[in-house]
Tab-separated table of C-alpha atoms (C1' of nucleotides) and ligand atoms in Angstrom:
chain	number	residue	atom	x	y	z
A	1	UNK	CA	-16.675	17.638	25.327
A	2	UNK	CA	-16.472	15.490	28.690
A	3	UNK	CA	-13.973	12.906	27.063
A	4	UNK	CA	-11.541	15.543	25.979
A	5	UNK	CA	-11.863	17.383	29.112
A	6	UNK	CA	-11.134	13.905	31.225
A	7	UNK	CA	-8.008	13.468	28.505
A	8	UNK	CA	-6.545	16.523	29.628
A	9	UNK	CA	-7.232	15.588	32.985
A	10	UNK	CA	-5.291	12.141	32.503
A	11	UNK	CA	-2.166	13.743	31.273
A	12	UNK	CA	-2.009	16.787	33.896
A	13	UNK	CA	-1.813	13.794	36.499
A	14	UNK	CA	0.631	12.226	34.512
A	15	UNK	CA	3.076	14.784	34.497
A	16	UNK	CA	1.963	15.666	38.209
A	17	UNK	CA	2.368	11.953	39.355
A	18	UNK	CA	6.224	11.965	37.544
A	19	UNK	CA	7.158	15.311	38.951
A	20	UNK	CA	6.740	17.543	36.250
A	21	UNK	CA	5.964	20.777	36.342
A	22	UNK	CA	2.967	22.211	34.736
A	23	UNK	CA	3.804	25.405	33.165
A	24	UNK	CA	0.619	27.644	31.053
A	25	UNK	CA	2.502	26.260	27.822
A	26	UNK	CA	2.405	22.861	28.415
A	27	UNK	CA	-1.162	22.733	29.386
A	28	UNK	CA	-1.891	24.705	26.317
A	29	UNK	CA	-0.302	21.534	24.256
A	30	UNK	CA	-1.754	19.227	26.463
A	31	UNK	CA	-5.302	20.992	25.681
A	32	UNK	CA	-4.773	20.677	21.678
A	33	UNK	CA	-3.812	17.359	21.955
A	34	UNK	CA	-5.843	16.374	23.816
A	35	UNK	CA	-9.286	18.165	22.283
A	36	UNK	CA	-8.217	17.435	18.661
A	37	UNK	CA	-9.016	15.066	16.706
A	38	UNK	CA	-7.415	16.109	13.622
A	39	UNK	CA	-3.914	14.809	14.091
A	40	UNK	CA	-1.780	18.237	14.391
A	41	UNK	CA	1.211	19.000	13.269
A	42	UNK	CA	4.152	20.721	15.795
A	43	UNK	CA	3.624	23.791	13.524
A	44	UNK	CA	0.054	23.666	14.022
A	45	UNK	CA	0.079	23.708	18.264
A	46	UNK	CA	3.045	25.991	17.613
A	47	UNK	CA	0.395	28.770	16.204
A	48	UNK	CA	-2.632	27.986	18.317
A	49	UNK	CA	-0.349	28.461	21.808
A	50	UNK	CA	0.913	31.450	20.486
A	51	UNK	CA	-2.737	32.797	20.145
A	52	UNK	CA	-2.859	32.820	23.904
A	53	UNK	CA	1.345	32.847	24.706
A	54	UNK	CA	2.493	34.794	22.272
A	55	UNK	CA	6.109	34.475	23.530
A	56	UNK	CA	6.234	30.909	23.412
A	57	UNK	CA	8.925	28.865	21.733
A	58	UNK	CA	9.029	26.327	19.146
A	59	UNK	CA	11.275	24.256	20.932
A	60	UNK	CA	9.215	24.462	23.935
A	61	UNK	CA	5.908	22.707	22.070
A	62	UNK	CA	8.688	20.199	20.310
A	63	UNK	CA	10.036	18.919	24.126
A	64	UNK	CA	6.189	19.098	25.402
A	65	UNK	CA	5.424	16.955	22.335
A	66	UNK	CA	8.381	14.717	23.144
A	67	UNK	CA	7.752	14.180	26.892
A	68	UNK	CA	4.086	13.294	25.989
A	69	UNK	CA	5.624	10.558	23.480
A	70	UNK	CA	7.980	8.852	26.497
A	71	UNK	CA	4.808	9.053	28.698
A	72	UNK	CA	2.918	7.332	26.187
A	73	UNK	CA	-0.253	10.266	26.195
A	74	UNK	CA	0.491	11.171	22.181
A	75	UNK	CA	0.769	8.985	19.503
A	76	UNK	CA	3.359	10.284	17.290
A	77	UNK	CA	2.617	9.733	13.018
A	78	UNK	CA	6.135	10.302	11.770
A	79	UNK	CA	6.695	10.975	8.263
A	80	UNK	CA	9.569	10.664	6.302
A	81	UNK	CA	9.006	14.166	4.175
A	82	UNK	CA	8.881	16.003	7.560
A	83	UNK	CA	5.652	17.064	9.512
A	84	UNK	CA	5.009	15.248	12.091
A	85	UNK	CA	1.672	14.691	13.016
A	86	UNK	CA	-0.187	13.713	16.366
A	87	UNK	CA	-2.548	11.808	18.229
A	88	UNK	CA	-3.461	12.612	21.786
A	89	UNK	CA	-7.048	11.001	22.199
A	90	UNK	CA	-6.105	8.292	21.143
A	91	UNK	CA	-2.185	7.596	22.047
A	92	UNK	CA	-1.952	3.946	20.952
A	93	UNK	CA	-1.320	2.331	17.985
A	94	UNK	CA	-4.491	2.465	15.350
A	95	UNK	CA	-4.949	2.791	11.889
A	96	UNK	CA	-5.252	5.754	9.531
A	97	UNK	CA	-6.294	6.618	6.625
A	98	UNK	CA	-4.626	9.919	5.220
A	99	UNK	CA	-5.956	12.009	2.337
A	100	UNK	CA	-3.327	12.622	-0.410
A	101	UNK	CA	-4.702	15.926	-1.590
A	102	UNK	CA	-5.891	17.861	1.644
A	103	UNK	CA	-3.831	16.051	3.904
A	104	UNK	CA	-6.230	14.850	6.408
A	105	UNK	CA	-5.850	12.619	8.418
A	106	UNK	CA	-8.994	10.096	10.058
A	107	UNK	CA	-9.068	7.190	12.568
A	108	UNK	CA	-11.030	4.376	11.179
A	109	UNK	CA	-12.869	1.978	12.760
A	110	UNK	CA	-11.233	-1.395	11.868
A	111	UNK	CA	-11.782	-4.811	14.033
A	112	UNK	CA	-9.436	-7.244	12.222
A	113	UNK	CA	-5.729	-5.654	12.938
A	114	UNK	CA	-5.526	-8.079	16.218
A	115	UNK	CA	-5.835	-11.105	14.652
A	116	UNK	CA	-3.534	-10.696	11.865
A	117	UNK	CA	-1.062	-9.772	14.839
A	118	UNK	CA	-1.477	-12.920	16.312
A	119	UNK	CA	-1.004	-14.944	12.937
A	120	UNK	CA	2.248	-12.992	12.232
A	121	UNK	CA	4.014	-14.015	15.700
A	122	UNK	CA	2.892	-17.707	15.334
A	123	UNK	CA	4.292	-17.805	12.062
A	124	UNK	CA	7.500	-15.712	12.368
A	125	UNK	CA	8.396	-15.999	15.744
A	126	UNK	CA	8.785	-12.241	16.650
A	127	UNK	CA	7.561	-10.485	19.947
A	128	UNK	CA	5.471	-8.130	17.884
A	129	UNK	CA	5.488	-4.755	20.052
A	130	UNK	CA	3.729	-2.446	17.667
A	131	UNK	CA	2.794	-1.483	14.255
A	132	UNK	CA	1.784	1.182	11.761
A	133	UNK	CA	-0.533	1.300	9.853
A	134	UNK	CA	-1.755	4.056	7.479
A	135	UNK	CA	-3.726	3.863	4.220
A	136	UNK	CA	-3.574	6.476	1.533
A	137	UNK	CA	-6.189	7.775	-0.846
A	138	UNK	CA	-8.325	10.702	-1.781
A	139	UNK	CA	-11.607	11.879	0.723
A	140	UNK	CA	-14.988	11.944	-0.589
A	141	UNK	CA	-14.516	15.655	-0.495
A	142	UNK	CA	-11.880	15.978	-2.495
A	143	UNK	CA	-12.579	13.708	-5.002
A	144	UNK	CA	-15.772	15.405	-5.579
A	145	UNK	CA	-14.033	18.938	-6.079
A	146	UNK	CA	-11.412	17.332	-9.361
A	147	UNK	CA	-14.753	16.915	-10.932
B	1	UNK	CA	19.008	-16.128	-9.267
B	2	UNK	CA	17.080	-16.234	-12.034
B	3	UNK	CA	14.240	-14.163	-10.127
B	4	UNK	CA	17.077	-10.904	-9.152
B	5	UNK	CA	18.201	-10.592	-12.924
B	6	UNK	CA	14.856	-10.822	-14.542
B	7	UNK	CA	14.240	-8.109	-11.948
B	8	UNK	CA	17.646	-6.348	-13.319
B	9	UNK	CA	16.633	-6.635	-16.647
B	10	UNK	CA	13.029	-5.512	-15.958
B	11	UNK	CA	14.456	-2.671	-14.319
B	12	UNK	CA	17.000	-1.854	-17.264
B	13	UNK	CA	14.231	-2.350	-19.748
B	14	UNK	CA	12.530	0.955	-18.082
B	15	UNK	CA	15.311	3.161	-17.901
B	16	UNK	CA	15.491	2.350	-21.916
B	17	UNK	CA	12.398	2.710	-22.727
B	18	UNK	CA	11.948	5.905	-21.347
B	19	UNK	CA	15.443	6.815	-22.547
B	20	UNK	CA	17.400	7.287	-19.536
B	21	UNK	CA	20.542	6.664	-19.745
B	22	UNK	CA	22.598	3.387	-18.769
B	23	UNK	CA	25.565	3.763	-16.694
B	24	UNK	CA	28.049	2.114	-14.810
B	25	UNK	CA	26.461	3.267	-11.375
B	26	UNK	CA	23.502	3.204	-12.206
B	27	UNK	CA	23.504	-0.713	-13.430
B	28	UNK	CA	25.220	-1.312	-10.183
B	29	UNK	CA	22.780	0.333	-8.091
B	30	UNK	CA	20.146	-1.568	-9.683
B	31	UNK	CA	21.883	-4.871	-9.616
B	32	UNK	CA	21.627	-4.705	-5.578
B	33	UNK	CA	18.271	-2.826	-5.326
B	34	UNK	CA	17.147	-5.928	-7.613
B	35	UNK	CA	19.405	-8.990	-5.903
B	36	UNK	CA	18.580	-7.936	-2.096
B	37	UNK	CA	16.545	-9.276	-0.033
B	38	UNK	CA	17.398	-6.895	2.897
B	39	UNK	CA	15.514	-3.866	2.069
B	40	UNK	CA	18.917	-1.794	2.021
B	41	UNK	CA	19.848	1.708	3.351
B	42	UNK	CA	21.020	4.413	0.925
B	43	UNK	CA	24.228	4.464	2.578
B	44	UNK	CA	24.294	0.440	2.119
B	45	UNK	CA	23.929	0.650	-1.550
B	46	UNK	CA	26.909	3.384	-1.420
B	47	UNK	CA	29.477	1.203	0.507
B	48	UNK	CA	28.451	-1.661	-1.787
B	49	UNK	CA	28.374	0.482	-5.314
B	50	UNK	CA	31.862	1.696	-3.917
B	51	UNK	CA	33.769	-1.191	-3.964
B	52	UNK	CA	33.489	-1.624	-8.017
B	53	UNK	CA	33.448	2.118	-8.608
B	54	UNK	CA	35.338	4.179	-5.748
B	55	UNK	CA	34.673	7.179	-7.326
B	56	UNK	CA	30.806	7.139	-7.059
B	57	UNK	CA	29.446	9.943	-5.130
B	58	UNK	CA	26.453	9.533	-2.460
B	59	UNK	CA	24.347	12.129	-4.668
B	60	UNK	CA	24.346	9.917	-7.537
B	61	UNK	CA	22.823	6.986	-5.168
B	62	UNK	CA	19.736	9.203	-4.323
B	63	UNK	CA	19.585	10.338	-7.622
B	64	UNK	CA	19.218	7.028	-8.852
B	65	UNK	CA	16.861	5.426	-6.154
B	66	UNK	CA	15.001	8.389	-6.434
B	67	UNK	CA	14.300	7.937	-10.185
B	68	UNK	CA	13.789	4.041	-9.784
B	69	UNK	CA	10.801	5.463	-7.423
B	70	UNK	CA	8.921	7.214	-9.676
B	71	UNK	CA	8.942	4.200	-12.192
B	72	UNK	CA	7.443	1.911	-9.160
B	73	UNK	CA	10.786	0.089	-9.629
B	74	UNK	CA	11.821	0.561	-6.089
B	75	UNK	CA	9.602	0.755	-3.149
B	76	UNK	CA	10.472	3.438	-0.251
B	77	UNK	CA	10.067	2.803	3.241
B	78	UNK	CA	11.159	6.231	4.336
B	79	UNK	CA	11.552	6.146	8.376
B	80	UNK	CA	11.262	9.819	10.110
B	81	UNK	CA	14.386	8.997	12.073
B	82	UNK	CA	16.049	8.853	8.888
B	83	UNK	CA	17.739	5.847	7.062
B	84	UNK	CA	15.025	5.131	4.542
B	85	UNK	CA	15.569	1.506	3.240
B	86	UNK	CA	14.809	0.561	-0.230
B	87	UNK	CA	12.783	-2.598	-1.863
B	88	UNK	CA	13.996	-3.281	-5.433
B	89	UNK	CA	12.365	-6.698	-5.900
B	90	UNK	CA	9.238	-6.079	-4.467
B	91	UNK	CA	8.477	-2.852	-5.957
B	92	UNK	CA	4.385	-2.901	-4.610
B	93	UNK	CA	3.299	-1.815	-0.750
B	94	UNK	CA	3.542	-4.994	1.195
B	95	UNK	CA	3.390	-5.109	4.779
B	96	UNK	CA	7.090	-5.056	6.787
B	97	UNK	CA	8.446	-6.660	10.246
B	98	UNK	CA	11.107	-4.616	11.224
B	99	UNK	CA	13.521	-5.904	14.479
B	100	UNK	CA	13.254	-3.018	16.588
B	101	UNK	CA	16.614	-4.221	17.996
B	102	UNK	CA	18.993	-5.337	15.070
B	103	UNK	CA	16.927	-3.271	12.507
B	104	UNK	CA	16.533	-5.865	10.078
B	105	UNK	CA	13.395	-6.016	8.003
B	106	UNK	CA	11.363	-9.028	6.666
B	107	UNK	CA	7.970	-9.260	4.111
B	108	UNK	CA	5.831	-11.492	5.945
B	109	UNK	CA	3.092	-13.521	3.901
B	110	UNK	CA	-0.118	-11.575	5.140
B	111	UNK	CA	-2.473	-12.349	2.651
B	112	UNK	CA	-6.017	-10.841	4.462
B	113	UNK	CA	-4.786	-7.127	3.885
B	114	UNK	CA	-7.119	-6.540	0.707
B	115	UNK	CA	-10.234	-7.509	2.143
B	116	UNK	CA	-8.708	-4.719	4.860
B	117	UNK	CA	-8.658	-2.251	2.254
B	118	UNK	CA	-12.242	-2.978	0.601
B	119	UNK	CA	-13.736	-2.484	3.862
B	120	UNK	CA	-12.522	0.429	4.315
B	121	UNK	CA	-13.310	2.222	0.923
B	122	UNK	CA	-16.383	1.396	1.428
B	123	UNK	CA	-16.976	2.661	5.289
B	124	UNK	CA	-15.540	5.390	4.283
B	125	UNK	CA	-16.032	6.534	0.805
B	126	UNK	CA	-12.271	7.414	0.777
B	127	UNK	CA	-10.032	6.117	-2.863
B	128	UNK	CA	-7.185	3.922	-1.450
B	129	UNK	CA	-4.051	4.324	-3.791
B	130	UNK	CA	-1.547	2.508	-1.458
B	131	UNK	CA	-0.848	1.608	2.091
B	132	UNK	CA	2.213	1.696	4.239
B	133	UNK	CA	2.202	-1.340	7.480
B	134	UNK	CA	4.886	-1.873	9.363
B	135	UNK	CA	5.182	-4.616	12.703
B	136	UNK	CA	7.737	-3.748	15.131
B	137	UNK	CA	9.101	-6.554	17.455
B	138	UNK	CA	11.934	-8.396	18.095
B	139	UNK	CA	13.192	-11.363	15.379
B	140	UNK	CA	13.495	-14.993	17.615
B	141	UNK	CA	17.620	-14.203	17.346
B	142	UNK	CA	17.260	-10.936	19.021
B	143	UNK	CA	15.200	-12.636	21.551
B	144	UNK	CA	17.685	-15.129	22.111
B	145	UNK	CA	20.583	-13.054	22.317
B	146	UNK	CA	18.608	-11.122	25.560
B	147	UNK	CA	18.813	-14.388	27.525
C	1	DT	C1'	35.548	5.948	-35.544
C	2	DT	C1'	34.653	10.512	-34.440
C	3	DG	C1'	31.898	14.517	-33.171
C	4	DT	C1'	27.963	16.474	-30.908
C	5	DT	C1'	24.866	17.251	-27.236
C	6	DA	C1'	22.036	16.568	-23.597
C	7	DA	C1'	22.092	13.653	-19.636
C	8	DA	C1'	24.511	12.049	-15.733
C	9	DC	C1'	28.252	12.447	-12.594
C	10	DG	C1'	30.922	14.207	-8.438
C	11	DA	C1'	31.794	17.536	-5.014
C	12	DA	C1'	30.118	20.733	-2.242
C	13	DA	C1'	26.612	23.872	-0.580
C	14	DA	C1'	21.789	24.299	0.756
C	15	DT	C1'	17.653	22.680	2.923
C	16	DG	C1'	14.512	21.884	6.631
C	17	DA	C1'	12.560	19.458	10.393
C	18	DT	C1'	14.154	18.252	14.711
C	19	DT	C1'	17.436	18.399	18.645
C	20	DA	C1'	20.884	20.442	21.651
C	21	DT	C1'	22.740	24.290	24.176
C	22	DC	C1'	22.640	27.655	27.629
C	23	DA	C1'	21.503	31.932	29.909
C	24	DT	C1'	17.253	33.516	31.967
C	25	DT	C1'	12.803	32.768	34.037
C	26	DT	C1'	9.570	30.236	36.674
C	27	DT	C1'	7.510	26.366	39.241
C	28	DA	C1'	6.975	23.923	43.467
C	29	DA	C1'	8.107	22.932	47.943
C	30	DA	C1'	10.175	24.219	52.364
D	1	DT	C1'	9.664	34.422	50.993
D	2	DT	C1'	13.588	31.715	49.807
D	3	DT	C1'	15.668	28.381	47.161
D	4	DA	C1'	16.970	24.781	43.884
D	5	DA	C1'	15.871	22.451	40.145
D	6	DA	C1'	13.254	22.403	36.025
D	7	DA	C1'	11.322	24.769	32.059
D	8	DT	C1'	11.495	28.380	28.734
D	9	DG	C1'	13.136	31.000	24.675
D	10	DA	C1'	16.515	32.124	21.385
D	11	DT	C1'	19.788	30.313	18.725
D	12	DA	C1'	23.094	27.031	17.017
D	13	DA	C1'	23.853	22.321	15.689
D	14	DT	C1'	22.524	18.088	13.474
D	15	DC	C1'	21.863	15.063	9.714
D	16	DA	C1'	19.516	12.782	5.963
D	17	DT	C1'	18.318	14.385	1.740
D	18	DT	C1'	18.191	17.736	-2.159
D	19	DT	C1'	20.076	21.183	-5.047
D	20	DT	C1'	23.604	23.357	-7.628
D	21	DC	C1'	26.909	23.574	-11.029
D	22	DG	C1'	31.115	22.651	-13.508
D	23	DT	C1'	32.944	18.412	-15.617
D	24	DT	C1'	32.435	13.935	-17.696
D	25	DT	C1'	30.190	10.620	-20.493
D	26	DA	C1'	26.462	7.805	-22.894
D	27	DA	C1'	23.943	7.707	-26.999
D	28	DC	C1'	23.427	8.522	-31.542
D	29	DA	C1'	24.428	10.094	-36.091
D	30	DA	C1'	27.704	11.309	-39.618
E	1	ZN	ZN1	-9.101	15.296	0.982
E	2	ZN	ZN1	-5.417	8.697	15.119
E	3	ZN	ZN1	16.691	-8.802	15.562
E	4	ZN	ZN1	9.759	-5.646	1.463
DNA sequence: TTGTTAAACGAAAATGATTATCATTTTAAA
DNA sequence: TTTAAAATGATAATCATTTTCGTTTAACAA
């Protein structure tokens, strides 16, 4: 997986370029975020580090997590119920579409987000900055497991 | 305002029907979740509630936003930060522009969000139930004020 | 009107994800 | 190596929201 391997690449010369040190934890982070694509949660990187650093700390993946936000490398999915989840392929704002049952979460391919953008700051005046965007339904797969 | 106490009554006419009960806080809470326009805080609705009834206790205000949510009365934009803000008159997911600098938050007229959402059902197979889209940016006053 | 009862209220404790604290360990550069 | 600053790990603190539970009250019938 070339593009993950050239993510992880990107954000070790991030934090090198700003001074940062890289510790074995933080490149552990840096390598699930950057090689998933499944939108983990803290809890999630939490247990996969600790596969390989068994002594490592919550709070540890939470500030690697955070530092990665203020670089802008991980998109951060906040939710209101608790659970963060993130994006580190893809660290900029994009549409998703989250399953209500298994709680997956998928990056879809959609072309039309820009112009609406531009249609809402001609009309309301605002400097838009950003936006989120996430639909909810139910998966193929787990629609076909109610029947 | 005709519009905010057909809303009221709308809103009343639920709680009835389903035999919940009608009290003094709870017809207050409802009269702003109905008559604003703001998409007010919890703690909003408290200060406001308080001035009739001083007595009325913050528990009592989730309680009753809570229940308006599960009778679609009220719509929740819960914010991970915390300080979810509340939607009494438009009760449906509609898309948001939030003032990342005086927090206030608008409904924009964005009209070409369905044709959005049958797209993507059927690229993807997935059941949409709702949608959540927010637009941060910074209202023309806010802009203003910076120069 | 009064009495009855379950629902709602108010006050306070509990929850839970995230953040802050701080002593100890470790990175990175001289 | 030595050294200083940064990062880690363990734990406490935070804070919006939820839960608990004893008291009050709305709704309804007698
Ligand atoms: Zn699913
Ligand atoms: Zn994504
Ligand atoms: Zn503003
Ligand atoms: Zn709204």
């Amino acid at each position: 997986m070339p593009q993950n391997e050239s993510r992880l690449a990107h954000m070790l010369d991030k934090l090198k370029a700003q001074h940062f040190r890289i510790t074995p934890q933080r490149i552990e982070v840096l390598r699930i975020l950057a090689g998933s694509d499944g939108h983990p949660s803290v809890e999630t990187i939490y247990e996969e580090v600790r596969r390989d650093f068994p002594t490592t700390s919550l709070a540890t993946v939470y500030k690697t997590v955070t530092l990665l936000k203020e670089l802008n490398e991980v998109l951060e999915l906040g939710f209101p119920e608790g659970g963060n989840r993130y994006d580190g392929a893809r660290p900029y704002p994009h549409p998703h579409l989250i399953c209500t049952t298994c709680h997956r979460i998928i990056d879809p391919d959609l072309e039309s987000l820009e112009g609406v953008t531009r249609e809402l700051a001609s009309e309301t005046g605002f400097q838009i900055i950003s936006h989120r965007l996430d639909f909810f339904g139910i998966c193929p797969e787990c629609q076909e497991k109610k029947n």
